[in-house]
Amino acid sequence: MSADLRSLEQRVLGPLDHVDLLTVRLPFLSPFGTSIHTWTCKEALLLRVESGGVTGWGECVADPDPYYAYETTSTAAHMVRDFLLPVVRPDVTLGGLDAAFRRVRGHGMAKATIENALLDLAAKQDGVPLHALLGRPRRRVMSGISIGIKDSVDELLAAVDEAAARGYHRVKMKIMRGKDVDWVRAVRDHFPRIRLMVDANGDYALSDAARLQELDAFDLMMIEQPLSYSDIARHAELQAQLATPLCLDESIHGLDDALVAIDLGACRVINIKQGRVGGLLESLRIASACAERGIDVWSGGMDETGIGRAVNIHLQAHPGFTLPGDTSETSRYFAEDIVDPPVVLEDDGFIEIPPGPGIGVTVVPERLARYTLSAERLA
Ligand code: OSB
Ligand code: MG
């Protein structure tokens, strides 16, 4: 284990004066669809922790529904309230918290919510940006965009055109049965040179291998999660039949899953969503393990508000993040976000890590109030 992680694990958290759990709902500018479900808004749990006048924020990446993962905002609130927050004691270290959280099976998104808030608080207490607390110097972060399932090929082409014009470093398009080879071909014909990849969110079976082999013709960076959300082994069989690299998203819940997937040859790329793997420390472990093994890594996204989006950006200071991720501008999702400043692409498509202590973005109280559905004081 690297030295920076060890010192993080030894950090004592200290007492919390208040802990609040909020639910917010922000409308999307346009609906976002995967092969499984279409979302029209971002509904998220936020955790606010306060200590000595310093405030830390954590956003839970779970949706109110189980159409990406089994965790929901309700299950996460239950885990935070009844099992996870009770082990956050004033004298506990981050490593001790990690160990206590491991007794709770699964529920990584709930765990990450607390860990994110405590790390934001710790970084602010130290007066350093989150990436520095995580032991990594600043660097600019690559951008990428995830384009949802569209009703028509023309709509898809218009969305890709907009993304390419904006300067995103790569474009990901969602695919599903019935909206795959012809749709990818249309995009590739119109945009022969963009860095392009696809994400199936588990819509295929190994028996679809011949169909997926047709995608080898389009110079895709990778195919993300073609098979079931819970599968690793069959992805290895599929990878052996494809030239295009496979990337796992849903199937990877932590370092152990990542190592199994790599050892089996189930993927050549891993999408790290810090929430899905239980937080930033586990994300750093996976990124380091992948770097040692020559496996490319990128940061996924869950259409987060500016809180979670900032966390994903800080995490990508780790050099194991070798590829552009699903890190897009705020204006692609929301007319108004709850934080300032928004994420904006620079002229060359890169994203600046927000400077300043902690996550580097500030929650704007009137906007937070406008989008808050409920709030509960936990401590
Ligand atoms: O599979 O990566 C996914 C959004 C919601 C659920 C699953 C996924 C996504 C995205 C959007 O692709 C990523 C983003 O823009 O934040
Ligand atoms: Mg995905």
Coordinates of C-alpha atoms and ligand atoms in Angstrom, one line a residue:
M1 CA 0.0 0.0 0.0
S2 CA 1.3 3.5 -0.9
A3 CA 2.5 5.8 1.8
D4 CA -0.1 8.5 1.2
L5 CA -2.9 6.0 1.8
R6 CA -1.3 4.8 5.0
S7 CA -1.1 8.3 6.5
L8 CA -4.7 9.0 5.4
E9 CA -5.8 5.8 7.2
Q10 CA -4.1 6.9 10.4
R11 CA -5.9 10.2 10.5
V12 CA -8.2 10.7 13.5
L13 CA -11.5 12.2 12.5
G14 CA -12.4 14.2 15.6
P15 CA -15.8 15.2 16.9
L16 CA -18.8 16.2 14.7
D17 CA -21.2 19.0 16.0
H18 CA -24.0 18.2 13.5
V19 CA -24.9 15.7 10.8
D20 CA -27.7 16.4 8.4
L21 CA -29.2 14.3 5.7
L22 CA -31.0 16.1 2.9
T23 CA -32.8 15.0 -0.2
V24 CA -32.5 17.2 -3.3
R25 CA -34.1 17.0 -6.7
L26 CA -32.8 18.9 -9.7
P27 CA -34.5 18.7 -13.1
F28 CA -32.4 17.6 -16.0
L29 CA -32.3 19.9 -19.1
S30 CA -33.1 16.7 -21.1
P31 CA -33.9 13.2 -20.2
F32 CA -31.1 10.7 -19.8
G33 CA -31.8 7.1 -20.9
T34 CA -29.8 3.8 -20.5
S35 CA -30.9 0.4 -21.9
I36 CA -32.9 0.0 -18.6
H37 CA -34.4 3.3 -17.6
T38 CA -34.8 7.0 -18.4
W39 CA -34.3 9.6 -15.8
T40 CA -35.7 13.2 -16.1
C41 CA -34.2 14.6 -12.9
K42 CA -31.3 14.0 -10.4
E43 CA -32.7 13.1 -7.0
A44 CA -29.9 12.6 -4.5
L45 CA -29.1 12.3 -0.8
L46 CA -26.7 14.9 0.6
L47 CA -24.8 14.5 3.8
R48 CA -23.7 17.6 5.6
V49 CA -21.2 17.3 8.5
E50 CA -20.2 20.2 10.7
S51 CA -17.3 20.5 13.1
G52 CA -16.0 23.7 14.8
G53 CA -17.7 25.9 12.1
V54 CA -16.3 23.9 9.2
T55 CA -18.7 22.1 6.9
G56 CA -18.1 19.0 4.8
W57 CA -20.4 17.6 2.1
G58 CA -21.0 14.2 0.7
E59 CA -23.4 13.3 -2.2
C60 CA -24.8 9.8 -2.4
V61 CA -24.7 8.6 -6.1
A62 CA -27.7 6.2 -5.6
D63 CA -30.9 7.0 -7.5
P64 CA -34.3 6.8 -5.9
D65 CA -34.9 3.6 -8.0
P66 CA -32.9 0.4 -8.4
Y67 CA -32.4 0.7 -12.2
Y68 CA -28.6 1.2 -12.2
A69 CA -27.7 -0.5 -8.9
Y70 CA -29.5 -2.2 -6.0
E71 CA -28.9 0.7 -3.7
T72 CA -31.5 3.5 -3.6
T73 CA -31.7 6.8 -1.8
S74 CA -34.0 5.0 0.7
T75 CA -31.6 2.1 1.4
A76 CA -28.7 4.5 1.6
A77 CA -30.5 6.7 4.1
H78 CA -31.3 3.5 6.1
M79 CA -27.7 2.3 6.1
V80 CA -26.3 5.8 6.9
R81 CA -28.7 6.4 9.8
D82 CA -28.9 3.0 11.4
F83 CA -25.5 1.2 10.7
L84 CA -22.8 3.5 9.3
L85 CA -23.1 6.8 11.1
P86 CA -23.2 5.1 14.5
V87 CA -19.6 3.8 14.0
V88 CA -18.3 7.3 13.2
R89 CA -16.9 8.0 16.7
P90 CA -14.7 11.1 17.5
D91 CA -11.6 9.0 18.1
V92 CA -11.9 6.7 15.1
T93 CA -9.3 6.9 12.3
L94 CA -10.2 6.8 8.6
G95 CA -8.6 3.3 8.5
G96 CA -10.7 2.2 11.5
L97 CA -13.8 3.5 9.8
D98 CA -12.9 1.6 6.7
A99 CA -12.6 -1.6 8.8
A100 CA -15.9 -0.9 10.6
F101 CA -17.7 -0.3 7.3
R102 CA -16.4 -3.6 5.9
R103 CA -18.6 -5.4 8.5
V104 CA -21.6 -4.0 6.6
R105 CA -22.0 -6.2 3.5
G106 CA -22.3 -4.1 0.3
H107 CA -24.0 -0.7 0.3
G108 CA -20.9 1.0 -1.1
M109 CA -22.8 4.1 -2.1
A110 CA -24.0 4.7 1.4
K111 CA -20.5 4.2 2.8
A112 CA -19.0 6.5 0.2
T113 CA -21.5 9.3 1.2
I114 CA -20.1 9.4 4.7
E115 CA -16.5 9.0 3.6
N116 CA -16.8 11.8 1.0
A117 CA -18.3 14.2 3.6
L118 CA -15.6 13.3 6.2
L119 CA -12.7 13.7 3.6
D120 CA -14.1 17.1 2.5
L121 CA -14.3 18.2 6.1
A122 CA -10.8 16.9 6.8
A123 CA -9.3 18.7 3.8
K124 CA -11.1 21.9 4.8
Q125 CA -9.8 21.6 8.3
D126 CA -6.3 21.3 6.9
G127 CA -6.9 24.1 4.4
V128 CA -5.9 21.9 1.4
P129 CA -7.7 20.7 -1.7
L130 CA -9.2 17.2 -1.6
H131 CA -6.7 15.9 -4.2
A132 CA -3.8 17.0 -2.0
L133 CA -5.3 15.2 1.0
L134 CA -5.5 12.1 -1.2
G135 CA -1.7 12.6 -1.8
R136 CA -1.8 13.7 -5.4
P137 CA -0.6 17.0 -7.0
R138 CA -2.9 19.1 -9.2
R139 CA -3.3 18.1 -12.8
R140 CA -5.9 19.0 -15.4
V141 CA -8.5 16.4 -15.9
M142 CA -9.7 15.0 -19.3
S143 CA -13.4 15.5 -20.2
G144 CA -15.9 13.1 -21.7
I145 CA -19.6 12.9 -22.3
S146 CA -22.1 10.1 -22.0
I147 CA -25.0 10.4 -24.5
G148 CA -28.1 8.5 -23.5
I149 CA -30.4 6.4 -25.7
K150 CA -32.2 8.5 -28.2
D151 CA -35.5 8.1 -30.1
S152 CA -33.9 8.4 -33.5
V153 CA -30.5 8.2 -35.2
D154 CA -30.8 11.9 -36.2
E155 CA -31.2 12.9 -32.6
L156 CA -28.1 10.9 -31.7
L157 CA -26.1 12.5 -34.5
A158 CA -27.2 16.0 -33.3
A159 CA -26.0 15.2 -29.8
V160 CA -22.7 13.8 -30.9
D161 CA -22.2 16.8 -33.2
E162 CA -22.8 19.1 -30.2
A163 CA -20.3 17.2 -28.0
A164 CA -17.6 17.1 -30.7
A165 CA -18.0 20.8 -31.3
R166 CA -17.7 21.5 -27.6
G167 CA -14.4 19.8 -27.5
Y168 CA -15.0 16.7 -25.3
H169 CA -12.0 14.4 -25.4
R170 CA -14.2 11.4 -26.0
V171 CA -17.9 10.5 -26.7
K172 CA -19.7 7.6 -25.1
M173 CA -23.0 6.5 -26.6
K174 CA -25.5 4.2 -24.9
I175 CA -26.5 1.2 -26.9
M176 CA -29.1 -1.5 -26.4
R177 CA -30.6 -4.4 -28.3
G178 CA -32.1 -2.9 -31.5
K179 CA -30.1 0.3 -31.2
D180 CA -26.6 -0.9 -31.7
V181 CA -24.7 -1.7 -34.8
D182 CA -26.6 0.6 -37.2
W183 CA -26.5 3.4 -34.7
V184 CA -22.8 3.1 -34.1
R185 CA -22.1 2.9 -37.8
A186 CA -24.1 6.1 -38.4
V187 CA -22.1 7.9 -35.8
R188 CA -18.8 6.6 -37.1
D189 CA -19.7 7.5 -40.7
H190 CA -20.4 11.1 -39.7
F191 CA -17.5 11.4 -37.2
P192 CA -14.7 9.2 -38.5
R193 CA -12.1 10.6 -36.1
I194 CA -13.7 11.1 -32.7
R195 CA -12.7 8.9 -29.8
L196 CA -15.9 6.9 -29.4
M197 CA -17.1 4.1 -27.1
V198 CA -20.4 2.4 -26.2
D199 CA -22.1 1.4 -23.0
A200 CA -24.8 -1.3 -22.9
N201 CA -25.6 -1.3 -19.2
G202 CA -25.8 -5.1 -19.3
D203 CA -28.3 -5.5 -22.1
Y204 CA -26.6 -8.4 -23.8
A205 CA -25.9 -12.1 -23.2
L206 CA -22.9 -14.2 -24.2
S207 CA -25.1 -15.7 -27.0
D208 CA -25.1 -12.2 -28.6
A209 CA -21.3 -12.4 -29.1
A210 CA -21.7 -12.4 -32.9
R211 CA -23.7 -9.2 -32.8
L212 CA -21.1 -7.6 -30.5
Q213 CA -18.3 -8.7 -32.8
E214 CA -19.8 -6.5 -35.5
L215 CA -18.8 -3.5 -33.3
D216 CA -15.1 -4.4 -33.9
A217 CA -15.4 -2.6 -37.3
F218 CA -15.9 0.8 -35.7
D219 CA -12.6 1.5 -33.9
L220 CA -14.3 1.9 -30.6
M221 CA -12.1 2.6 -27.5
M222 CA -14.1 0.0 -25.6
I223 CA -17.5 -1.6 -25.0
E224 CA -18.7 -0.9 -21.4
Q225 CA -20.6 -3.5 -19.5
P226 CA -22.2 -5.5 -22.4
L227 CA -23.3 -8.4 -20.1
S228 CA -25.2 -8.6 -16.8
Y229 CA -24.6 -6.1 -14.0
S230 CA -23.5 -9.0 -11.8
D231 CA -21.3 -10.9 -14.2
I232 CA -17.5 -11.1 -14.4
A233 CA -16.7 -14.6 -15.7
R234 CA -18.8 -14.4 -18.9
H235 CA -17.2 -11.1 -19.8
A236 CA -13.9 -13.0 -19.9
E237 CA -15.4 -15.4 -22.5
L238 CA -16.7 -12.5 -24.5
Q239 CA -13.4 -10.6 -24.3
A240 CA -11.7 -13.6 -25.9
Q241 CA -14.0 -13.3 -28.9
L242 CA -13.6 -9.5 -29.4
A243 CA -10.8 -7.3 -30.6
T244 CA -12.4 -4.2 -28.9
P245 CA -11.5 -3.9 -25.2
L246 CA -14.2 -4.5 -22.7
C247 CA -14.7 -2.2 -19.7
L248 CA -16.6 -3.2 -16.6
D249 CA -18.8 -0.7 -14.7
E250 CA -21.7 -2.3 -12.7
S251 CA -19.8 -5.5 -11.9
I252 CA -17.0 -3.9 -10.0
H253 CA -17.9 -3.2 -6.3
G254 CA -14.4 -3.0 -4.9
L255 CA -10.7 -3.9 -5.3
D256 CA -11.4 -7.6 -5.0
D257 CA -13.8 -7.6 -7.9
A258 CA -11.3 -5.6 -10.0
L259 CA -8.5 -8.1 -9.3
V260 CA -10.7 -11.0 -10.2
A261 CA -11.8 -9.3 -13.4
I262 CA -8.2 -8.6 -14.4
D263 CA -7.0 -12.1 -13.5
L264 CA -9.8 -13.7 -15.5
G265 CA -9.2 -11.4 -18.5
A266 CA -12.8 -10.1 -18.2
C267 CA -11.8 -6.5 -19.2
R268 CA -8.9 -4.3 -20.2
V269 CA -10.4 -1.2 -18.8
I270 CA -12.2 -0.3 -15.5
N271 CA -14.7 2.4 -14.9
I272 CA -14.3 3.6 -11.3
K273 CA -17.4 5.2 -9.9
Q274 CA -16.2 6.2 -6.5
G275 CA -19.7 5.7 -5.0
R276 CA -20.1 2.3 -6.5
V277 CA -16.9 1.0 -5.0
G278 CA -17.5 2.4 -1.5
G279 CA -15.6 5.7 -1.7
L280 CA -12.3 7.4 -2.5
L281 CA -9.9 5.2 -0.5
E282 CA -11.1 2.1 -2.3
S283 CA -11.0 4.0 -5.6
L284 CA -7.4 4.9 -5.1
R285 CA -6.6 1.2 -4.3
I286 CA -8.2 0.1 -7.5
A287 CA -6.5 2.8 -9.6
S288 CA -3.1 1.9 -8.2
A289 CA -3.7 -1.9 -8.7
C290 CA -4.8 -1.2 -12.3
A291 CA -1.8 1.0 -12.9
E292 CA 0.6 -1.8 -11.7
R293 CA -1.1 -4.2 -14.1
G294 CA -1.4 -2.0 -17.2
I295 CA -5.2 -1.8 -17.0
D296 CA -6.7 1.6 -18.1
V297 CA -9.0 3.4 -15.7
W298 CA -11.4 6.2 -16.1
S299 CA -13.9 7.9 -13.7
G300 CA -17.5 7.2 -14.3
G301 CA -20.3 9.5 -13.3
M302 CA -23.8 9.3 -12.0
D303 CA -25.1 12.6 -13.3
E304 CA -24.1 14.1 -9.9
T305 CA -24.8 17.6 -8.7
G306 CA -21.8 19.8 -8.4
I307 CA -20.8 18.1 -5.1
G308 CA -20.3 14.6 -6.5
R309 CA -19.0 16.0 -9.7
A310 CA -16.2 17.9 -7.9
V311 CA -15.3 14.7 -6.0
N312 CA -14.9 12.8 -9.3
I313 CA -12.6 15.6 -10.6
H314 CA -10.4 15.6 -7.6
L315 CA -10.1 11.8 -7.7
Q316 CA -8.7 12.0 -11.2
A317 CA -5.6 13.7 -10.0
H318 CA -4.4 10.1 -9.4
P319 CA -2.3 9.1 -12.4
G320 CA -4.0 5.7 -12.7
F321 CA -6.9 7.5 -14.4
T322 CA -5.4 7.2 -17.9
L323 CA -8.5 7.8 -20.0
P324 CA -11.1 10.5 -20.3
G325 CA -14.2 9.7 -18.1
D326 CA -17.8 10.7 -17.9
T327 CA -16.8 14.1 -16.5
S328 CA -19.0 16.7 -18.3
E329 CA -19.8 20.3 -18.0
T330 CA -22.5 21.3 -15.5
S331 CA -24.5 23.0 -18.2
R332 CA -25.0 19.7 -20.0
Y333 CA -27.2 18.5 -17.1
F334 CA -28.8 21.4 -15.2
A335 CA -30.1 24.9 -15.9
E336 CA -28.9 25.7 -12.3
D337 CA -26.7 23.6 -10.0
I338 CA -26.5 23.9 -6.2
V339 CA -22.8 24.8 -6.2
D340 CA -20.4 27.4 -7.6
P341 CA -18.3 27.4 -9.6
P342 CA -19.8 25.1 -12.3
V343 CA -17.7 22.7 -14.3
V344 CA -16.6 24.3 -17.6
L345 CA -14.4 22.9 -20.3
E346 CA -11.3 24.9 -21.2
D347 CA -10.5 25.6 -24.9
D348 CA -8.6 22.4 -25.2
G349 CA -11.3 20.3 -23.5
F350 CA -9.6 19.9 -20.2
I351 CA -11.2 20.6 -16.8
E352 CA -9.4 22.5 -14.0
I353 CA -9.6 20.9 -10.6
P354 CA -11.4 23.5 -8.5
P355 CA -8.8 25.2 -6.2
G356 CA -9.5 26.0 -2.6
P357 CA -9.9 23.7 0.4
G358 CA -11.9 20.4 0.3
I359 CA -13.9 19.8 -2.8
G360 CA -13.3 23.4 -3.9
V361 CA -16.9 24.2 -4.7
T362 CA -19.4 26.0 -2.5
V363 CA -23.0 25.1 -1.9
V364 CA -25.2 28.1 -2.5
P365 CA -27.8 28.2 0.3
E366 CA -30.7 29.7 -1.7
R367 CA -30.2 27.2 -4.5
L368 CA -29.9 24.3 -2.1
A369 CA -33.2 25.5 -0.4
R370 CA -34.9 25.7 -3.8
Y371 CA -34.1 22.0 -4.7
T372 CA -34.4 20.5 -1.2
L373 CA -37.3 18.0 -0.8
S374 CA -36.6 17.0 2.8
A375 CA -34.0 17.4 5.6
E376 CA -33.3 15.3 8.7
R377 CA -30.9 16.1 11.5
L378 CA -29.1 12.8 12.4
A379 CA -26.8 14.1 15.1
Ligands
OSB1 O1 -23.6 3.4 -16.9 O2 -22.2 5.0 -16.7 C1 -23.4 4.6 -16.6 C2 -25.6 7.5 -15.6 C3 -26.5 6.9 -14.8 C4 -26.4 5.5 -14.6 C5 -25.4 4.8 -15.2 C6 -24.5 5.4 -16.1 C7 -24.7 6.8 -16.3 C8 -23.9 7.5 -17.2 C9 -23.8 9.0 -17.1 O3 -23.3 7.0 -18.2 C10 -22.5 9.5 -16.6 C11 -22.6 11.0 -16.3 O4 -22.7 11.8 -17.2 O5 -22.4 11.3 -15.1
MG2 MG -21.8 2.5 -17.5

